[in-house]
Every structure is written in structure tokens, then in C-alpha cells.
CSV table of C-alpha atoms and ligand atoms in Angstrom, one decimal:
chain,number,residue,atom,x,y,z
A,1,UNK,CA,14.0,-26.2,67.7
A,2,UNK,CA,13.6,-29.7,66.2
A,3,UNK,CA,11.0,-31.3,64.0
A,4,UNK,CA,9.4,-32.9,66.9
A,5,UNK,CA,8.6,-29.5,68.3
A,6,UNK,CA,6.6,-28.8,64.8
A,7,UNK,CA,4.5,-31.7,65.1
A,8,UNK,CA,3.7,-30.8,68.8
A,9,UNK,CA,2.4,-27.8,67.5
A,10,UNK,CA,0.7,-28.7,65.0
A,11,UNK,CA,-1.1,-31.6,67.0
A,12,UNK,CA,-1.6,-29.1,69.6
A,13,UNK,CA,-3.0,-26.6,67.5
A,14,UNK,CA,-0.7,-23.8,68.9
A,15,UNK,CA,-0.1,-21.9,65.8
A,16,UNK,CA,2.3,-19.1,67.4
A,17,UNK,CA,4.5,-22.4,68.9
A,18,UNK,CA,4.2,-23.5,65.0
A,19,UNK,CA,5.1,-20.6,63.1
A,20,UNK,CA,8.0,-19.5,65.6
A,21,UNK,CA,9.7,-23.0,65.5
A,22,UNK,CA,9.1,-23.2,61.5
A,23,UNK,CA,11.1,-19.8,60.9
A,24,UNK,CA,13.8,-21.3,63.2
A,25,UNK,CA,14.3,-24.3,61.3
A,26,UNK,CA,14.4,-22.9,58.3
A,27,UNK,CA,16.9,-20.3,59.8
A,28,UNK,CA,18.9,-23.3,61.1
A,29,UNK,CA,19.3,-24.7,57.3
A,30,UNK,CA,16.4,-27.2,57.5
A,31,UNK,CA,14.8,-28.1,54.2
A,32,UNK,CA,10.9,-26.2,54.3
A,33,UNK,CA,9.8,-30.3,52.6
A,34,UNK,CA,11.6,-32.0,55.2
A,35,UNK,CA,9.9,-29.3,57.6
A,36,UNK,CA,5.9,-29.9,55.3
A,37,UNK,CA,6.6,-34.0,55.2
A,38,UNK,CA,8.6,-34.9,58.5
A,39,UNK,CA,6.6,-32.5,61.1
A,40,UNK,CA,3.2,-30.9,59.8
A,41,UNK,CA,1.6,-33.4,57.3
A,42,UNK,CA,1.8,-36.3,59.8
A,43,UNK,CA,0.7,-34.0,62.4
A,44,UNK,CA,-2.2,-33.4,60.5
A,45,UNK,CA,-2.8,-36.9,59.6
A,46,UNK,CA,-3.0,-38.1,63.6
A,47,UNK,CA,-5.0,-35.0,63.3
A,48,UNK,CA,-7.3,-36.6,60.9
A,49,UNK,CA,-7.0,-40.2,62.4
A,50,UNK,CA,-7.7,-38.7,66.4
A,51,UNK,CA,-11.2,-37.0,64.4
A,52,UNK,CA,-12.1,-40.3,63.0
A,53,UNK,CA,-12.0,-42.5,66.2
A,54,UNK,CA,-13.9,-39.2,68.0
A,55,UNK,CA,-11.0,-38.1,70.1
A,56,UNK,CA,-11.0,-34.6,68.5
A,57,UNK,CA,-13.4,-32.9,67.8
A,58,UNK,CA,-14.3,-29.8,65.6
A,59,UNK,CA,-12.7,-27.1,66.8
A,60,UNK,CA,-9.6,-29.4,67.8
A,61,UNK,CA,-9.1,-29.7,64.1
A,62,UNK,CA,-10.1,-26.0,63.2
A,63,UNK,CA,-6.9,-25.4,66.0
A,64,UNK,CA,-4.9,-27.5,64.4
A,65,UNK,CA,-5.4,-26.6,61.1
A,66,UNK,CA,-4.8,-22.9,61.7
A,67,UNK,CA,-2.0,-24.0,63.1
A,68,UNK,CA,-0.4,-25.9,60.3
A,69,UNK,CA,-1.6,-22.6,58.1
A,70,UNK,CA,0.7,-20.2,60.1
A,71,UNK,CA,3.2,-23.2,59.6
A,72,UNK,CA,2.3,-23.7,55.7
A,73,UNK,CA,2.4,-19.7,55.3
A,74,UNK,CA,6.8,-19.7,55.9
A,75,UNK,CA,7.1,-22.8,54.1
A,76,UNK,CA,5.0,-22.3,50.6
A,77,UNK,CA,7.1,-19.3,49.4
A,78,UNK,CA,10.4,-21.5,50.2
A,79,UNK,CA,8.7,-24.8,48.8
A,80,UNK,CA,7.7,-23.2,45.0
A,81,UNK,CA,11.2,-22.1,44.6
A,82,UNK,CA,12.3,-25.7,45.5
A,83,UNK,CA,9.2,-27.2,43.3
A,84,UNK,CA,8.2,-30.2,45.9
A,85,UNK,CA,5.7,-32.4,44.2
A,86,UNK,CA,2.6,-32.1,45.6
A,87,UNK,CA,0.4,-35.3,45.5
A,88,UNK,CA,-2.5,-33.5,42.6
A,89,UNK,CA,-4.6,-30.6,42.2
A,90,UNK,CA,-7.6,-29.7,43.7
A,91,UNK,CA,-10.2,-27.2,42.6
A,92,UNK,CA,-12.6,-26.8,45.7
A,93,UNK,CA,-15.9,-25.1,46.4
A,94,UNK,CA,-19.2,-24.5,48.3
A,95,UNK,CA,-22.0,-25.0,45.4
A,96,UNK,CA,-24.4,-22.5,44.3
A,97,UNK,CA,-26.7,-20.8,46.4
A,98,UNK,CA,-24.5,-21.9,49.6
A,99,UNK,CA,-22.7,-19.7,51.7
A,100,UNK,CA,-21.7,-22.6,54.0
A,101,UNK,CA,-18.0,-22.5,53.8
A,102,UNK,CA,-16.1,-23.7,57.7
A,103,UNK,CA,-15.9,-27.6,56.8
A,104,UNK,CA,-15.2,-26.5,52.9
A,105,UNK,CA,-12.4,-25.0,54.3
A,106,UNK,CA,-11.4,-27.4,57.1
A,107,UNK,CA,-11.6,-29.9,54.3
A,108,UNK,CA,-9.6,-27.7,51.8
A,109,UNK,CA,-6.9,-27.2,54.8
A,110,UNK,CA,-7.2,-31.2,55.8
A,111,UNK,CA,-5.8,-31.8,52.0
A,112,UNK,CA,-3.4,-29.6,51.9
A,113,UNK,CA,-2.1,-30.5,54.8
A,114,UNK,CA,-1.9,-34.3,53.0
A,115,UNK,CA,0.1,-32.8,50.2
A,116,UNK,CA,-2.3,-31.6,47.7
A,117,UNK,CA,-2.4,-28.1,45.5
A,118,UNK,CA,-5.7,-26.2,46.4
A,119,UNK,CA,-7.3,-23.8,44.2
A,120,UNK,CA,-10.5,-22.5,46.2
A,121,UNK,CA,-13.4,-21.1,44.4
A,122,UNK,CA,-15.0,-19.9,47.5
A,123,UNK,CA,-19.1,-20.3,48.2
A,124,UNK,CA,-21.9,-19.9,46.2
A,125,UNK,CA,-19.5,-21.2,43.0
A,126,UNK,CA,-22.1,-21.5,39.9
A,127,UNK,CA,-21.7,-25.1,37.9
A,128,UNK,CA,-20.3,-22.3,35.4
A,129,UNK,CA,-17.6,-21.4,37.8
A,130,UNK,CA,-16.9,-24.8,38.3
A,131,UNK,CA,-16.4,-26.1,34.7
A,132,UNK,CA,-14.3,-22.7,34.0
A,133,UNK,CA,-11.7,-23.6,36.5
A,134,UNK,CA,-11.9,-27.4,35.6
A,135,UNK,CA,-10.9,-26.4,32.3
A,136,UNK,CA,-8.6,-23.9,33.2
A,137,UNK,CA,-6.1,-25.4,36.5
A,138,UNK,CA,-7.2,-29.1,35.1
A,139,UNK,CA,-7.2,-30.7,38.5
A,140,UNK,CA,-6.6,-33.9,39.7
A,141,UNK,CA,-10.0,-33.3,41.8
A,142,UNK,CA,-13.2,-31.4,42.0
A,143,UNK,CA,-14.0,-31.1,45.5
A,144,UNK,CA,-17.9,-29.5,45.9
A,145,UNK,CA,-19.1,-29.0,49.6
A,146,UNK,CA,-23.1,-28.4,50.4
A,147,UNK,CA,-24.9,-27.9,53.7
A,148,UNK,CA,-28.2,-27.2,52.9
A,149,UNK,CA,-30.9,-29.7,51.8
A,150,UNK,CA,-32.0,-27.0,48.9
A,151,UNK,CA,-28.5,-27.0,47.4
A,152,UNK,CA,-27.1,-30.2,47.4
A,153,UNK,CA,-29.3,-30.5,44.0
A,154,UNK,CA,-26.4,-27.8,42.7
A,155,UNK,CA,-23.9,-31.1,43.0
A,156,UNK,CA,-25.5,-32.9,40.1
A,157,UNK,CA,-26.1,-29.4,38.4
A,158,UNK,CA,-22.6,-29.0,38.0
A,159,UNK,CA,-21.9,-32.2,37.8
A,160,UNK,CA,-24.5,-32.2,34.5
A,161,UNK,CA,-22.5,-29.2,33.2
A,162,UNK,CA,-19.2,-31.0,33.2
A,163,UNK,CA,-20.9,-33.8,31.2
A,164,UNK,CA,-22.0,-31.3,29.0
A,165,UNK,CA,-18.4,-29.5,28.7
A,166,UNK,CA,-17.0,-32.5,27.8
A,167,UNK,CA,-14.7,-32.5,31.0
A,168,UNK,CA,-16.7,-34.5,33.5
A,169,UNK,CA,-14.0,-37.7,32.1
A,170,UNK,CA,-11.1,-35.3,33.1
A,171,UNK,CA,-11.8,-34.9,37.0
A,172,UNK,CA,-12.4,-37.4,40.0
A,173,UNK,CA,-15.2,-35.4,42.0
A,174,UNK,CA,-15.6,-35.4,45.4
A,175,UNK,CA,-18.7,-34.1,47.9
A,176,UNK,CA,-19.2,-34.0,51.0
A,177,UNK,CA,-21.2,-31.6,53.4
A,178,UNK,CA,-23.7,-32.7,55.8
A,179,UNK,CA,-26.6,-33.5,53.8
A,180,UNK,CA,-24.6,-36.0,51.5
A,181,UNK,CA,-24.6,-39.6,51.9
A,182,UNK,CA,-22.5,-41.9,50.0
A,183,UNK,CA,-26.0,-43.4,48.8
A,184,UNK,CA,-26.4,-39.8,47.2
A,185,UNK,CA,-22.5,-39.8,45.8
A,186,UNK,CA,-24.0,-42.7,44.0
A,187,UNK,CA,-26.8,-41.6,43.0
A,188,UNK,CA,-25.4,-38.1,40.9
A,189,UNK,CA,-22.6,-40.4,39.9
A,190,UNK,CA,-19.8,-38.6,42.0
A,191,UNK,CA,-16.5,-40.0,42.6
A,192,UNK,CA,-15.9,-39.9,45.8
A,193,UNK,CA,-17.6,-38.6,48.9
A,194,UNK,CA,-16.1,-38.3,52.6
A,195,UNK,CA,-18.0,-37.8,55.6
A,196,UNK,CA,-16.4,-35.7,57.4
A,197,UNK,CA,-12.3,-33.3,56.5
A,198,UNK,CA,-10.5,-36.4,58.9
A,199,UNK,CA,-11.0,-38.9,56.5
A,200,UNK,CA,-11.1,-36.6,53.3
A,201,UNK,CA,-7.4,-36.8,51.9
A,202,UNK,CA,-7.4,-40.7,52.6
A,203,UNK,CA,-10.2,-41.3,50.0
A,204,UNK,CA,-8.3,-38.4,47.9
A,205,UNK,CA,-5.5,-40.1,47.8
A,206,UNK,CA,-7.3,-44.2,47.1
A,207,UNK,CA,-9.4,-42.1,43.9
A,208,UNK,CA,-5.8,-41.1,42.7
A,209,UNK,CA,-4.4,-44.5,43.8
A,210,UNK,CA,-1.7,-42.5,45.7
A,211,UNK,CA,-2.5,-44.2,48.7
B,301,B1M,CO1,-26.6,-22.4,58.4
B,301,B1M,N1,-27.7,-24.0,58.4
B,301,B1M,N2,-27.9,-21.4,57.4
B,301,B1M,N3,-25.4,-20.9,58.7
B,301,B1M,N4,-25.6,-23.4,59.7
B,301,B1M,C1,-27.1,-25.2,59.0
B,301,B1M,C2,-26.4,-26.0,57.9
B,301,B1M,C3,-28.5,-25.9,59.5
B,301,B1M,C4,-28.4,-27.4,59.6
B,301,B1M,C5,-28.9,-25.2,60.8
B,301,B1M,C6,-30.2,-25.8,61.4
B,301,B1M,O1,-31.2,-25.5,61.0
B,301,B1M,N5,-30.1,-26.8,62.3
B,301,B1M,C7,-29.5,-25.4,58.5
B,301,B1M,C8,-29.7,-26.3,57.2
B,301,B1M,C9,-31.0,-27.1,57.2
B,301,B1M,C10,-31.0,-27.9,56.0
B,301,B1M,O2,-31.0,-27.5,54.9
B,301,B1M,N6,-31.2,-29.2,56.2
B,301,B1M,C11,-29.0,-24.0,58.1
B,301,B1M,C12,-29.8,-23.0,57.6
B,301,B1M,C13,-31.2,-23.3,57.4
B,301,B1M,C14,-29.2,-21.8,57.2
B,301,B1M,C15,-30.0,-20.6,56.6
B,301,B1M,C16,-31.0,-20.9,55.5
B,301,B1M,C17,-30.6,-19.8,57.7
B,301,B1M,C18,-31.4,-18.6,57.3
B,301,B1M,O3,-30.9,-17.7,56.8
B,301,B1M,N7,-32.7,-18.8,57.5
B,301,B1M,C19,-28.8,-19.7,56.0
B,301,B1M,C20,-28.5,-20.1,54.6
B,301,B1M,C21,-27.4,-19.2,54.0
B,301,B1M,C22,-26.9,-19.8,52.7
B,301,B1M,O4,-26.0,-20.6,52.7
B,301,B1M,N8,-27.5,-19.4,51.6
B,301,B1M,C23,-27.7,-20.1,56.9
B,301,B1M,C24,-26.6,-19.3,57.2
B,301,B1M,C25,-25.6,-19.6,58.1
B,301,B1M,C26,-24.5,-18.7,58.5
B,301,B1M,C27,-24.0,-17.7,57.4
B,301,B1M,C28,-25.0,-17.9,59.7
B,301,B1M,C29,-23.4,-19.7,59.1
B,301,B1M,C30,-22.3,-20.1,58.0
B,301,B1M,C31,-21.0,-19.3,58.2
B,301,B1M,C32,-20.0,-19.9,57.3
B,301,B1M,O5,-19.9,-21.1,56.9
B,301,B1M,N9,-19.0,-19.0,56.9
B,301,B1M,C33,-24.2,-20.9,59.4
B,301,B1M,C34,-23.8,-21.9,60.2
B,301,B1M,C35,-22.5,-21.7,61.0
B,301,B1M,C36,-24.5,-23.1,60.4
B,301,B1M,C37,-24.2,-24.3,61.3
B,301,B1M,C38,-24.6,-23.8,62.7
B,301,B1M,C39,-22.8,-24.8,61.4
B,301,B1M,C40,-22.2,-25.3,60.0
B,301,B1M,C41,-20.7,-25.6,60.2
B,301,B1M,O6,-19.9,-24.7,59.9
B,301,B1M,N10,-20.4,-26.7,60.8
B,301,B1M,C42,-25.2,-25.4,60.8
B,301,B1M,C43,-25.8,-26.3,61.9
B,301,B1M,C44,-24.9,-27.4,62.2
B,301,B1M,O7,-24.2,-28.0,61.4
B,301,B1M,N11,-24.8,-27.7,63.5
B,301,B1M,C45,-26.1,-24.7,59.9
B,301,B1M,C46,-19.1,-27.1,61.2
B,301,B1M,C47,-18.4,-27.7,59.9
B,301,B1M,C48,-17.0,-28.1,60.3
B,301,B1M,O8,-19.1,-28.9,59.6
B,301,B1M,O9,-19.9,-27.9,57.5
B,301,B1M,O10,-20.8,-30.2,58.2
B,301,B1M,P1,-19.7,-29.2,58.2
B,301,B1M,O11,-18.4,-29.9,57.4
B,301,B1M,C49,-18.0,-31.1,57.7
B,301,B1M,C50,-18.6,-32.3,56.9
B,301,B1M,O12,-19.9,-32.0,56.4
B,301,B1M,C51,-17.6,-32.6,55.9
B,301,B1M,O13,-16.3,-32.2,56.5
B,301,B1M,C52,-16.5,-31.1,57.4
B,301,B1M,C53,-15.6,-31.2,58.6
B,301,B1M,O14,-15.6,-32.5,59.2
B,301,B1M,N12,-17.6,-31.8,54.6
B,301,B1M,C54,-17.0,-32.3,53.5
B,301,B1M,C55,-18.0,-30.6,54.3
B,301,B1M,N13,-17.8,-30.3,53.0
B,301,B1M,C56,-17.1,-31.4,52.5
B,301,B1M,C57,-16.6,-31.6,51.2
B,301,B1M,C58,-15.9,-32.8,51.0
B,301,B1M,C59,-15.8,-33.8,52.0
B,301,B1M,C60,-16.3,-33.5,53.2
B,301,B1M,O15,-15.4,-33.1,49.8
B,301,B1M,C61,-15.2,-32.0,48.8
């Protein structure tokens, strides 16, 4: 067992490898954020960096991500009771009308990986849905995916609906999804958009200025 092994796994996307050598740490007395910040998270980021430069591809990072859940799934109970920080909230969700929901979750798993708190609202989340949780977890982050060309009009919607909640000044928001260009994050005046769940905690964490 050793933390090296974790990362291995991780990387590797062998989730039994990664669970079995997270319960024996832990069993061995090592701390579940040394475990989170030494082994899994960087794993994820050469995850995220080996995606970028088109070494790994899709269902690499699905692997590896499924992986670092198995991993995450031992360590969350342990890292509540020891309260480690986590780098901001984010409220995440495939927009109305859009059942679209593997790179939502890639990219919900891709920033927790980085450190981040993720609250996810699931698909077809109604601008209503939106502003509700907004105002109720009050993230650090909105995160809104969309696939299809006839709901990426559901961004501004709920972006619209956050102006008129009087919350829209409260949140960063960030889109993504295969129809959206950064010439559209403009346009509907989001805050961030990524183009694919590799480089998605990086502009997280420059919105936040964590980076
Ligand atoms: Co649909 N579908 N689909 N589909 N589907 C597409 C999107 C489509 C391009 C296929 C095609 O025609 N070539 C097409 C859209 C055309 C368009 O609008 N331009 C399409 C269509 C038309 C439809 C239906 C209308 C089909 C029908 O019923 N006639 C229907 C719509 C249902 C609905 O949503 N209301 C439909 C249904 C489905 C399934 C349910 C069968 C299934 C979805 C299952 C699921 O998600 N649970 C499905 C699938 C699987 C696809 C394809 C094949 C794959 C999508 C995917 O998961 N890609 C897709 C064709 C394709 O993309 N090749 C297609 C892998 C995923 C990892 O990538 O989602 O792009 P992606 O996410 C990336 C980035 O975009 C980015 O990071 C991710 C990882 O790198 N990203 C973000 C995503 N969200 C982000 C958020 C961020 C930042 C980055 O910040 C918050």
C-alpha cells in the first residue's frame, strides 16, 4: 500500500485497485486528505492535462473518474468528520428540456476530483430549479451543461431568471456542452465556459482566483 499505488489507480482507471489500496491506507493510519490531495486529485489532474494534449480520450477519463469515485466513496464519510476545506461549492446541472447528462457528470466528477463540493441537480433542471438551489446551497458556482442546439437557449433562460431573483451577482456561472462556444459564453453573459471536463476545474479555479 502507498500513496503512489493510489495515483496508479486512479490514472489507470482501475477502480477495484483504487478502492482496495484506499481502505488499506486508511486502515494503516493514513490521513483520508493526505489520501484525496497527495494520490487522487493529482491523479485526476494528469488525468485532466493527458485529455487536453489528446492523450486520453473519453472513456479514459470516464475510467478514471469511476475510479477516483470508488476511491472518493471511503474517503468522503472520513473527510466530513475531519471538515477538509474544499476549494467552493458547486451547484451543477443539465438545463431544461436536456436529458444529456455523461459529460455533466464527467465534468461534475472532474471538479470534485480538483477539490470542489458538488451539489447535482440532475437533467432537465428548470431555470426555477436552478435559482431555488442558488439560493438555497449558495454556491461558489453554477455549473449548466447543454447538448442539444434547441436547449442551449435554456442557459440564458436561467441565466434571465437569476437576474430576475436578484442572485445572478451571487454566483460565477459556468457552461459547457457541445453546442457552446466561448463566443456564446459571451454572448448570454456567462462566466466562464470550458470546452471539454479536462480543463473544467482549471477555469473553476482562475473564476475563484484559487488557481
Ligand atoms: Co443525444 N444527441 N439525443 N442522446 N446524443 C447528441 C447530442 C447528437 C449530437 C447526436 C447526433 O445527432 N449526432 C444530437 C444533437 C444534435 C443537436 O442538437 N445539434 C442528439 C439528439 C438529436 C438527441 C435526441 C433529440 C434524439 C431523439 O430522440 N430524436 C434525444 C434528445 C433527448 C433529450 O435530451 N431531450 C437524444 C437522446 C440521447 C440519449 C438519451 C439516447 C443519450 C444520452 C444518455 C445520457 O446522457 N444519459 C444520447 C447520447 C449518448 C448522445 C451522444 C451519442 C453522446 C453524448 C455524450 O454523452 N458524449 C451525442 C452525439 C455525440 O456527442 N457524439 C448525442 C460524451 C460526453 C463525455 O461528451 O456530453 O459533449 P459531452 O461533454 C463534454 C463537453 O461537451 C464538456 O465536457 C464534457 C467532457 O469532456 N461539457 C462541459 C459538457 N457539459 C459541460 C459543462 C461545463 C463544462 C464543460 O461546465 C458546467
Amino acid at each position: 500500500m502507498s500513496l503512489e499505488t493510489i495515483y496508479e489507480a486512479v490514472l489507470k482507471g482501475n477502480a477495484k485497485v483504487a478502492a482496495a489500496e484506499t481502505q488499506a491506507a486508511i486502515e494503516a493510519g493514513v490521513p483520508a486528505a493526505d489520501i484525496l490531495h497527495q494520490a487522487c486529485i493529482p491523479a485526476m489532474t494528469e488525468v485532466g492535462r493527458l485529455f487536453e494534449s489528446g492523450e486520453k480520450f473519453v472513456p479514459e477519463m470516464l475510467i478514471a473518474a469511476r475510479a477516483m469515485q470508488k476511491a472518493l466513496e471511503i474517503l468522503k464519510p472520513l473527510l466530513v468528520q475531519a471538515e477538509v476545506k474544499t476549494l467552493g461549492k458547486v451547484v451543477i446541472g443539465t438545463v431544461a428540456g436536456d436529458l444529456h447528462d455523461i459529460g455533466k457528470n464527467l465534468v461534475a466528477m472532474m471538479l470534485e476530483g480538483a477539490g470542489f463540493q458538488i451539489i447535482d441537480l440532475g437533467n432537465d433542471v428548470s431555470p426555477e430549479k436552478f435559482v431555488e438551489a442558488v439560493k438555497q446551497h449558495e454556491p461558489d458556482l453554477l455549473g449548466m451543461s447543454a447538448l442539444l442546439t434547441t436547449t442551449v437557449s435554456s442557459i440564458s433562460d436561467t441565466i434571465q431568471a437569476l437576474t430576475e431573483a436578484g442572485v445572478r451577482d451571487k454566483v460565477k456561472v459556468i457552461i459547457g456542452g457541445a453546442p457552446i462556444t466561448q463566443d456564446f459564453a459571451n454572448k448570454v453573459g456567462a462566466d466562464g465556459f470550458a470546452p471539454d471536463a479536462g480543463s473544467v476545474a482549471r477555469m473553476a479555479k482562475n473564476l475563484l482566483g484559487l488557481a
